[in-house]
mmCIF file of C-alpha atoms and ligand atoms in Angstrom:
data_model
loop_
_atom_site.group_PDB
_atom_site.id
_atom_site.type_symbol
_atom_site.label_atom_id
_atom_site.label_comp_id
_atom_site.label_asym_id
_atom_site.label_seq_id
_atom_site.Cartn_x
_atom_site.Cartn_y
_atom_site.Cartn_z
ATOM 1 C CA UNK J 59 18.126 -58.154 226.689
ATOM 2 C CA UNK J 60 20.096 -55.167 225.381
ATOM 3 C CA UNK J 61 18.251 -54.285 222.180
ATOM 4 C CA UNK J 62 14.668 -53.726 221.078
ATOM 5 C CA UNK J 63 12.794 -56.353 219.046
ATOM 6 C CA UNK J 64 11.480 -53.652 216.662
ATOM 7 C CA UNK J 65 12.961 -51.097 214.229
ATOM 8 C CA UNK J 66 10.261 -48.472 214.881
ATOM 9 C CA UNK J 67 8.109 -47.400 217.829
ATOM 10 C CA UNK J 68 4.679 -47.351 216.204
ATOM 11 C CA UNK J 69 2.563 -48.378 219.179
ATOM 12 C CA UNK J 70 2.715 -50.316 222.444
ATOM 13 C CA UNK J 71 0.647 -53.009 220.702
ATOM 14 C CA UNK J 72 3.679 -53.843 218.521
ATOM 15 C CA UNK J 73 6.321 -54.153 221.263
ATOM 16 C CA UNK J 74 6.964 -56.842 223.879
ATOM 17 C CA UNK J 75 7.032 -56.718 227.671
ATOM 18 C CA UNK J 76 10.834 -57.137 227.425
ATOM 19 C CA UNK J 77 11.016 -54.093 225.082
ATOM 20 C CA UNK J 78 9.034 -52.002 227.583
ATOM 21 C CA UNK J 79 11.199 -53.129 230.494
ATOM 22 C CA UNK J 80 14.363 -52.320 228.505
ATOM 23 C CA UNK J 81 13.072 -48.820 227.683
ATOM 24 C CA UNK J 82 12.116 -48.146 231.334
ATOM 25 C CA UNK J 83 15.467 -49.439 232.625
ATOM 26 C CA UNK J 84 17.389 -47.342 230.053
ATOM 27 C CA UNK J 85 15.260 -44.304 230.962
ATOM 28 C CA UNK J 86 16.389 -44.641 234.606
ATOM 29 C CA UNK J 87 19.985 -44.085 233.454
ATOM 30 C CA UNK J 88 18.979 -41.097 231.329
ATOM 31 C CA UNK J 89 16.979 -39.595 234.211
ATOM 32 C CA UNK J 90 20.213 -39.642 236.207
ATOM 33 C CA UNK J 91 21.991 -37.942 233.253
ATOM 34 C CA UNK J 92 19.453 -35.098 232.941
ATOM 35 C CA UNK J 93 19.751 -34.350 236.645
ATOM 36 C CA UNK J 94 23.535 -33.863 236.436
ATOM 37 C CA UNK J 95 25.044 -30.334 236.225
ATOM 38 C CA UNK J 96 26.142 -31.249 232.648
ATOM 39 C CA UNK J 97 23.013 -32.814 231.165
ATOM 40 C CA UNK J 98 24.332 -33.720 227.748
ATOM 41 C CA UNK J 99 25.815 -37.012 226.473
ATOM 42 C CA UNK J 100 27.252 -37.722 222.981
ATOM 43 C CA UNK J 101 25.174 -40.904 222.410
ATOM 44 C CA UNK J 102 23.436 -39.731 219.172
ATOM 45 C CA UNK J 103 26.175 -37.401 217.883
ATOM 46 C CA UNK J 104 26.031 -38.717 214.297
ATOM 47 C CA UNK J 105 22.255 -39.145 214.106
ATOM 48 C CA UNK J 106 19.870 -36.695 212.404
ATOM 49 C CA UNK J 107 16.256 -36.642 213.548
ATOM 50 C CA UNK J 108 13.270 -34.883 211.938
ATOM 51 C CA UNK J 109 10.339 -33.880 214.144
ATOM 52 C CA UNK J 110 7.220 -33.839 211.956
ATOM 53 C CA UNK J 111 4.208 -32.375 213.702
ATOM 54 C CA UNK J 112 1.059 -32.379 211.566
ATOM 55 C CA UNK J 113 -1.044 -31.761 214.691
ATOM 56 C CA UNK J 114 -0.581 -29.380 217.632
ATOM 57 C CA UNK J 115 1.598 -30.369 220.558
ATOM 58 C CA UNK J 116 3.349 -28.695 223.463
ATOM 59 C CA UNK J 117 4.689 -31.420 225.799
ATOM 60 C CA UNK J 118 5.521 -34.156 223.275
ATOM 61 C CA UNK J 119 7.220 -31.841 220.781
ATOM 62 C CA UNK J 120 9.301 -29.972 223.368
ATOM 63 C CA UNK J 121 10.117 -33.175 225.211
ATOM 64 C CA UNK J 122 11.403 -34.909 222.048
ATOM 65 C CA UNK J 123 13.378 -31.796 221.060
ATOM 66 C CA UNK J 124 14.983 -31.557 224.493
ATOM 67 C CA UNK J 125 15.704 -35.298 224.576
ATOM 68 C CA UNK J 126 17.437 -34.995 221.175
ATOM 69 C CA UNK J 127 19.557 -32.068 222.397
ATOM 70 C CA UNK J 128 20.535 -33.986 225.563
ATOM 71 C CA UNK J 129 21.679 -36.883 223.313
ATOM 72 C CA UNK J 130 23.626 -34.522 220.982
ATOM 73 C CA UNK J 131 21.560 -35.458 217.889
ATOM 74 C CA UNK J 132 21.170 -33.057 214.947
ATOM 75 C CA UNK J 133 17.514 -32.107 214.534
ATOM 76 C CA UNK J 134 15.171 -30.441 212.088
ATOM 77 C CA UNK J 135 11.652 -29.348 212.956
ATOM 78 C CA UNK J 136 8.647 -29.310 210.700
ATOM 79 C CA UNK J 137 5.203 -27.852 211.417
ATOM 80 C CA UNK J 138 2.503 -28.749 208.883
ATOM 81 C CA UNK J 139 0.803 -25.377 209.296
ATOM 82 C CA UNK J 140 3.757 -23.558 207.685
ATOM 83 C CA UNK J 141 4.801 -26.232 205.157
ATOM 84 C CA UNK J 142 4.122 -27.266 201.561
ATOM 85 C CA UNK J 143 1.561 -29.792 202.867
ATOM 86 C CA UNK J 144 -0.738 -26.774 202.577
ATOM 87 C CA UNK J 145 -0.023 -26.811 198.808
ATOM 88 C CA UNK J 146 -1.182 -30.441 198.458
ATOM 89 C CA UNK J 147 2.040 -32.435 199.002
ATOM 90 C CA UNK J 148 1.444 -36.029 200.219
ATOM 91 C CA UNK J 149 2.804 -37.433 203.492
ATOM 92 C CA UNK J 150 5.174 -39.827 201.678
ATOM 93 C CA UNK J 151 6.487 -37.061 199.368
ATOM 94 C CA UNK J 152 6.996 -34.730 202.330
ATOM 95 C CA UNK J 153 8.894 -37.353 204.296
ATOM 96 C CA UNK J 154 10.942 -38.592 201.310
ATOM 97 C CA UNK J 155 12.040 -35.000 200.640
ATOM 98 C CA UNK J 156 13.127 -34.714 204.244
ATOM 99 C CA UNK J 157 14.908 -38.079 204.089
ATOM 100 C CA UNK J 158 16.770 -36.971 200.935
ATOM 101 C CA UNK J 159 18.525 -34.570 203.306
ATOM 102 C CA UNK J 160 19.959 -37.705 205.050
ATOM 103 C CA UNK J 161 17.642 -37.994 208.045
ATOM 104 C CA UNK J 162 17.949 -41.182 210.134
ATOM 105 C CA UNK J 163 14.888 -40.988 212.359
ATOM 106 C CA UNK J 164 11.447 -39.393 212.132
ATOM 107 C CA UNK J 165 9.270 -38.444 215.111
ATOM 108 C CA UNK J 166 5.763 -37.892 213.807
ATOM 109 C CA UNK J 167 2.448 -36.666 215.220
ATOM 110 C CA UNK J 168 -0.481 -36.980 212.836
ATOM 111 C CA UNK J 169 -4.266 -36.681 213.123
ATOM 112 C CA UNK J 170 -4.855 -39.922 211.198
ATOM 113 C CA UNK J 171 -4.769 -43.264 213.051
ATOM 114 C CA UNK J 172 -2.173 -45.534 211.447
ATOM 115 C CA UNK J 173 -0.194 -42.691 209.800
ATOM 116 C CA UNK J 174 3.103 -43.800 211.356
ATOM 117 C CA UNK J 175 2.471 -47.495 210.531
ATOM 118 C CA UNK J 176 1.877 -46.441 206.901
ATOM 119 C CA UNK J 177 5.028 -44.322 206.858
ATOM 120 C CA UNK J 178 7.209 -47.085 208.305
ATOM 121 C CA UNK J 179 6.299 -49.259 205.286
ATOM 122 C CA UNK J 180 7.171 -46.505 202.795
ATOM 123 C CA UNK J 181 10.418 -44.923 204.013
ATOM 124 C CA UNK J 182 13.794 -46.133 205.242
ATOM 125 C CA UNK J 183 14.149 -44.044 208.429
ATOM 126 C CA UNK J 184 13.260 -45.248 211.940
ATOM 127 C CA UNK J 185 9.769 -43.967 212.773
ATOM 128 C CA UNK J 186 8.540 -42.951 216.229
ATOM 129 C CA UNK J 187 4.804 -42.381 216.634
ATOM 130 C CA UNK J 188 4.297 -39.202 218.691
ATOM 131 C CA UNK J 189 0.496 -39.663 218.609
ATOM 132 C CA UNK J 190 -1.701 -40.714 215.682
ATOM 133 C CA UNK J 191 -5.320 -39.607 215.968
ATOM 134 C CA UNK J 192 -7.259 -41.649 218.512
ATOM 135 C CA UNK J 193 -4.990 -44.687 217.959
ATOM 136 C CA UNK J 194 -1.753 -44.739 220.005
ATOM 137 C CA UNK J 195 0.660 -42.451 221.857
ATOM 138 C CA UNK J 196 3.353 -44.936 222.868
ATOM 139 C CA UNK J 197 5.882 -42.591 224.491
ATOM 140 C CA UNK J 198 3.094 -41.131 226.677
ATOM 141 C CA UNK J 199 2.219 -44.625 227.933
ATOM 142 C CA UNK J 200 5.906 -45.389 228.564
ATOM 143 C CA UNK J 201 6.430 -42.197 230.569
ATOM 144 C CA UNK J 202 3.207 -42.883 232.491
ATOM 145 C CA UNK J 203 4.432 -46.403 233.323
ATOM 146 C CA UNK J 204 7.849 -45.025 234.335
ATOM 147 C CA UNK J 205 6.161 -42.483 236.637
ATOM 148 C CA UNK J 206 3.890 -45.103 238.256
ATOM 149 C CA UNK J 207 6.869 -47.419 238.800
ATOM 150 C CA UNK J 208 8.920 -44.587 240.290
ATOM 151 C CA UNK J 209 6.137 -43.609 242.717
ATOM 152 C CA UNK J 210 4.635 -47.022 243.602
ATOM 153 C CA UNK J 211 7.798 -49.161 243.362
ATOM 154 C CA UNK J 212 6.387 -51.509 240.727
ATOM 155 C CA UNK J 213 3.546 -51.903 238.234
ATOM 156 C CA UNK J 214 2.788 -55.636 238.511
ATOM 157 C CA UNK J 215 -0.409 -56.118 240.528
ATOM 158 C CA UNK J 216 -1.172 -52.395 240.778
ATOM 159 C CA UNK J 217 -4.665 -51.112 239.985
ATOM 160 C CA UNK J 218 -4.832 -48.210 237.541
ATOM 161 C CA UNK J 219 -8.014 -46.426 236.449
ATOM 162 C CA UNK J 220 -8.175 -44.315 233.293
ATOM 163 C CA UNK J 221 -10.976 -41.754 233.605
ATOM 164 C CA UNK J 222 -12.834 -39.728 230.976
ATOM 165 C CA UNK J 223 -12.905 -39.638 227.200
ATOM 166 C CA UNK J 224 -11.663 -43.153 226.458
ATOM 167 C CA UNK J 225 -13.346 -43.188 223.031
ATOM 168 C CA UNK J 226 -11.192 -40.442 221.512
ATOM 169 C CA UNK J 227 -8.012 -41.084 223.487
ATOM 170 C CA UNK J 228 -4.771 -42.480 222.068
ATOM 171 C CA UNK J 229 -3.321 -42.175 225.587
ATOM 172 C CA UNK J 230 -5.966 -44.592 226.932
ATOM 173 C CA UNK J 231 -5.273 -47.298 224.355
ATOM 174 C CA UNK J 232 -1.481 -47.114 224.701
ATOM 175 C CA UNK J 233 -1.787 -47.093 228.517
ATOM 176 C CA UNK J 234 -4.074 -50.137 228.489
ATOM 177 C CA UNK J 235 -1.603 -52.133 226.350
ATOM 178 C CA UNK J 236 1.439 -50.975 228.340
ATOM 179 C CA UNK J 237 0.038 -51.465 231.845
ATOM 180 C CA UNK J 238 -1.415 -54.884 231.014
ATOM 181 C CA UNK J 239 1.885 -56.065 229.495
ATOM 182 C CA UNK J 240 3.567 -55.026 232.755
ATOM 183 C CA UNK J 241 1.032 -56.943 234.875
ATOM 184 C CA UNK J 242 -1.240 -54.157 236.175
ATOM 185 C CA UNK J 243 -5.032 -54.390 236.480
ATOM 186 C CA UNK J 244 -6.660 -51.677 234.359
ATOM 187 C CA UNK J 245 -10.104 -50.113 234.720
ATOM 188 C CA UNK J 246 -11.741 -47.469 232.563
ATOM 189 C CA UNK J 247 -14.320 -45.043 233.955
ATOM 190 C CA UNK J 248 -16.432 -42.463 232.162
ATOM 191 C CA UNK J 249 -19.841 -41.852 230.654
ATOM 192 C CA UNK J 250 -21.093 -44.858 228.660
ATOM 193 C CA UNK J 251 -21.092 -42.687 225.514
ATOM 194 C CA UNK J 252 -17.322 -42.111 225.857
ATOM 195 C CA UNK J 253 -16.456 -45.809 226.317
ATOM 196 C CA UNK J 254 -15.848 -47.713 223.051
ATOM 197 C CA UNK J 255 -18.163 -50.726 222.530
ATOM 198 C CA UNK J 256 -15.135 -53.069 222.201
ATOM 199 C CA UNK J 257 -13.501 -51.900 225.447
ATOM 200 C CA UNK J 258 -14.256 -55.033 227.528
ATOM 201 C CA UNK J 259 -12.667 -57.215 224.837
ATOM 202 C CA UNK J 260 -9.344 -55.560 225.804
ATOM 203 C CA UNK J 261 -9.583 -57.216 229.231
ATOM 204 C CA UNK J 262 -10.186 -54.018 231.211
ATOM 205 C CA UNK J 263 -12.747 -53.495 233.979
ATOM 206 C CA UNK J 264 -15.462 -50.918 233.321
ATOM 207 C CA UNK J 265 -16.955 -48.685 236.038
ATOM 208 C CA UNK J 266 -19.383 -45.841 235.418
ATOM 209 C CA UNK J 267 -19.216 -44.450 238.978
ATOM 210 C CA UNK J 268 -16.170 -42.232 239.554
ATOM 211 C CA UNK J 269 -16.041 -42.640 243.341
ATOM 212 C CA UNK J 270 -16.170 -46.460 243.105
ATOM 213 C CA UNK J 271 -13.410 -46.389 240.483
ATOM 214 C CA UNK J 272 -11.204 -44.137 242.612
ATOM 215 C CA UNK J 273 -11.744 -46.270 245.735
ATOM 216 C CA UNK J 274 -10.610 -49.332 243.710
ATOM 217 C CA UNK J 275 -7.403 -47.914 242.249
ATOM 218 C CA UNK J 276 -3.818 -47.135 243.285
ATOM 219 C CA UNK J 277 -3.479 -44.452 240.591
ATOM 220 C CA UNK J 278 -5.985 -42.514 238.491
ATOM 221 C CA UNK J 279 -5.088 -41.156 235.058
ATOM 222 C CA UNK J 280 -7.531 -38.293 234.396
ATOM 223 C CA UNK J 281 -7.985 -37.686 230.656
ATOM 224 C CA UNK J 282 -8.974 -34.510 228.858
ATOM 225 C CA UNK J 283 -12.282 -34.337 227.029
ATOM 226 C CA UNK J 284 -11.118 -34.221 223.375
ATOM 227 C CA UNK J 285 -13.644 -31.728 222.047
ATOM 228 C CA UNK J 286 -11.595 -31.341 218.836
ATOM 229 C CA UNK J 287 -12.321 -35.000 217.948
ATOM 230 C CA UNK J 288 -16.043 -34.863 218.816
ATOM 231 C CA UNK J 289 -18.347 -33.925 215.972
ATOM 232 C CA UNK J 290 -21.491 -34.924 217.884
ATOM 233 C CA UNK J 291 -22.505 -34.373 221.521
ATOM 234 C CA UNK J 292 -21.504 -37.259 223.824
ATOM 235 C CA UNK J 293 -22.842 -35.665 227.051
ATOM 236 C CA UNK J 294 -25.333 -32.850 227.759
ATOM 237 C CA UNK J 295 -22.800 -30.159 228.760
ATOM 238 C CA UNK J 296 -19.275 -29.753 230.138
ATOM 239 C CA UNK J 297 -20.838 -28.655 233.453
ATOM 240 C CA UNK J 298 -22.692 -31.941 233.767
ATOM 241 C CA UNK J 299 -19.581 -33.904 232.752
ATOM 242 C CA UNK J 300 -17.662 -32.158 235.544
ATOM 243 C CA UNK J 301 -20.422 -32.903 238.079
ATOM 244 C CA UNK J 302 -20.262 -36.641 237.256
ATOM 245 C CA UNK J 303 -16.599 -37.212 236.299
ATOM 246 C CA UNK J 304 -14.615 -34.163 237.422
ATOM 247 C CA UNK J 305 -12.190 -34.816 240.295
ATOM 248 C CA UNK J 306 -12.166 -32.243 243.107
ATOM 249 C CA UNK J 307 -10.469 -32.128 246.519
ATOM 250 C CA UNK J 308 -13.652 -33.071 248.380
ATOM 251 C CA UNK J 309 -13.896 -36.310 246.384
ATOM 252 C CA UNK J 310 -10.153 -37.021 246.736
ATOM 253 C CA UNK J 311 -10.244 -36.490 250.527
ATOM 254 C CA UNK J 312 -13.329 -38.715 250.876
ATOM 255 C CA UNK J 313 -11.572 -41.795 249.431
ATOM 256 C CA UNK J 314 -10.680 -44.758 251.639
ATOM 257 C CA UNK J 315 -6.987 -44.554 250.634
ATOM 258 C CA UNK J 316 -4.381 -42.208 249.202
ATOM 259 C CA UNK J 317 -4.067 -42.551 245.430
ATOM 260 C CA UNK J 318 -1.751 -41.047 242.801
ATOM 261 C CA UNK J 319 -3.269 -38.529 240.396
ATOM 262 C CA UNK J 320 -1.972 -38.429 236.828
ATOM 263 C CA UNK J 321 -2.859 -36.439 233.728
ATOM 264 C CA UNK J 322 -1.181 -36.586 230.304
ATOM 265 C CA UNK J 323 -1.875 -32.886 229.647
ATOM 266 C CA UNK J 324 -2.998 -30.508 228.389
ATOM 267 C CA UNK J 325 -5.228 -30.033 231.461
ATOM 268 C CA UNK J 326 -8.630 -28.401 231.259
ATOM 269 C CA UNK J 327 -8.521 -27.048 234.808
ATOM 270 C CA UNK J 328 -11.972 -27.108 236.403
ATOM 271 C CA UNK J 329 -13.363 -29.678 233.940
ATOM 272 C CA UNK J 330 -11.783 -33.142 234.413
ATOM 273 C CA UNK J 331 -9.724 -32.016 237.411
ATOM 274 C CA UNK J 332 -9.689 -28.934 239.664
ATOM 275 C CA UNK J 333 -6.569 -26.804 240.107
ATOM 276 C CA UNK J 334 -6.369 -27.881 243.768
ATOM 277 C CA UNK J 335 -6.159 -31.559 242.749
ATOM 278 C CA UNK J 336 -3.773 -30.910 239.846
ATOM 279 C CA UNK J 337 -1.430 -29.007 242.166
ATOM 280 C CA UNK J 338 -1.877 -31.274 245.234
ATOM 281 C CA UNK J 339 0.860 -33.474 246.709
ATOM 282 C CA UNK J 340 -0.956 -36.539 245.338
ATOM 283 C CA UNK J 341 -0.515 -35.263 241.789
ATOM 284 C CA UNK J 342 2.507 -36.535 239.809
ATOM 285 C CA UNK J 343 1.639 -34.550 236.675
ATOM 286 C CA UNK J 344 4.932 -32.654 236.565
ATOM 287 C CA UNK J 345 6.894 -35.859 237.327
ATOM 288 C CA UNK J 346 5.277 -37.272 234.181
ATOM 289 C CA UNK J 347 6.549 -34.310 232.147
ATOM 290 C CA UNK J 348 10.083 -34.600 233.590
ATOM 291 C CA UNK J 349 10.145 -38.358 233.009
ATOM 292 C CA UNK J 350 9.001 -37.837 229.405
ATOM 293 C CA UNK J 351 12.438 -36.477 228.476
ATOM 294 C CA UNK J 352 14.300 -39.465 229.961
ATOM 295 C CA UNK J 353 11.901 -41.981 228.415
ATOM 296 C CA UNK J 354 12.144 -40.374 224.942
ATOM 297 C CA UNK J 355 15.957 -40.305 225.246
ATOM 298 C CA UNK J 356 15.807 -44.046 225.967
ATOM 299 C CA UNK J 357 13.516 -44.759 222.982
ATOM 300 C CA UNK J 358 15.682 -42.811 220.492
ATOM 301 C CA UNK J 359 18.928 -44.241 221.918
ATOM 302 C CA UNK J 360 17.651 -47.827 221.658
ATOM 303 C CA UNK J 361 16.227 -47.373 218.129
ATOM 304 C CA UNK J 362 19.514 -45.801 217.004
ATOM 305 C CA UNK J 363 21.194 -48.990 218.277
ATOM 306 C CA UNK J 364 19.291 -50.882 215.539
ATOM 307 C CA UNK J 365 20.646 -48.626 212.787
ATOM 308 C CA UNK J 366 22.867 -50.456 210.293
HETATM 309 N N1 CP A 112 0.373 -35.348 226.394
HETATM 310 C C1 CP A 112 0.482 -34.822 225.163
HETATM 311 O O1 CP A 112 0.545 -35.525 224.141
HETATM 312 O O2 CP A 112 0.540 -33.453 225.145
HETATM 313 P P1 CP A 112 0.778 -32.564 223.826
HETATM 314 O O3 CP A 112 -0.460 -32.737 222.967
HETATM 315 O O4 CP A 112 0.960 -31.153 224.322
HETATM 316 O O5 CP A 112 1.981 -33.101 223.127
#
């Protein structure tokens, strides 16, 4: 297969296993490109991309911007905090005004679940979801899958645990869909209050004990507690969360096997993971960030291939 089955990347839920495999295979080529002395290719020379960030971001925003530069695309950047959204403009009006400037592709982060699905129905440009509330973060899941594959050789049959605030995490949902489509076994681990009631219906294992979960897995994806999305208390205190679900070196060294440690960022050092673990040789956190550029290059390149 040489083209995607979709016109937009709205979520992993909406793409096929073949789409994911095509993106990961294409990303391998782009990873080679970004490690050359001359890191730039002309693949998107005539394409204009708008980066619309209605919610804060460091990694995703910079990674998309860098990926666009490496592909020679023209880009414009929009931050909601300094825009006319503050004066009451709607999402569709904002985007249509941007599209009137002849934009081909929109990368959007938004606090509302489903914002990019809504936009894709309203505007002509290709839409890439860069994170929509607690719904999906498809490029994060793709770069996580790429990083697991790179480090473990394959994903099929591997055991991956996602630890922490599953309830508020778009990374968790996209990872579950992506890893399952690629044939991995997925477990979630965290306090019962941070596990959605429907979670078992997604076909994942559930484990409340961190040590048991870590002894089961080949890789652990340690999530951040999303305090900004919590309007009630889900656990007594951060200190108690860390005592039950924080990963430290003592715990890591006590496991029956060597596992990979992942984190989508931003890290709350000393809460879900200690600095020693984050910076240890079992951590692939910075590999994930590097791979994010190659994976996003692949996504934009393949979506541009469906432009006619
Ligand atoms: N992983 C991730 O989405 O990080 P940012 O919020 O910094 O983009």
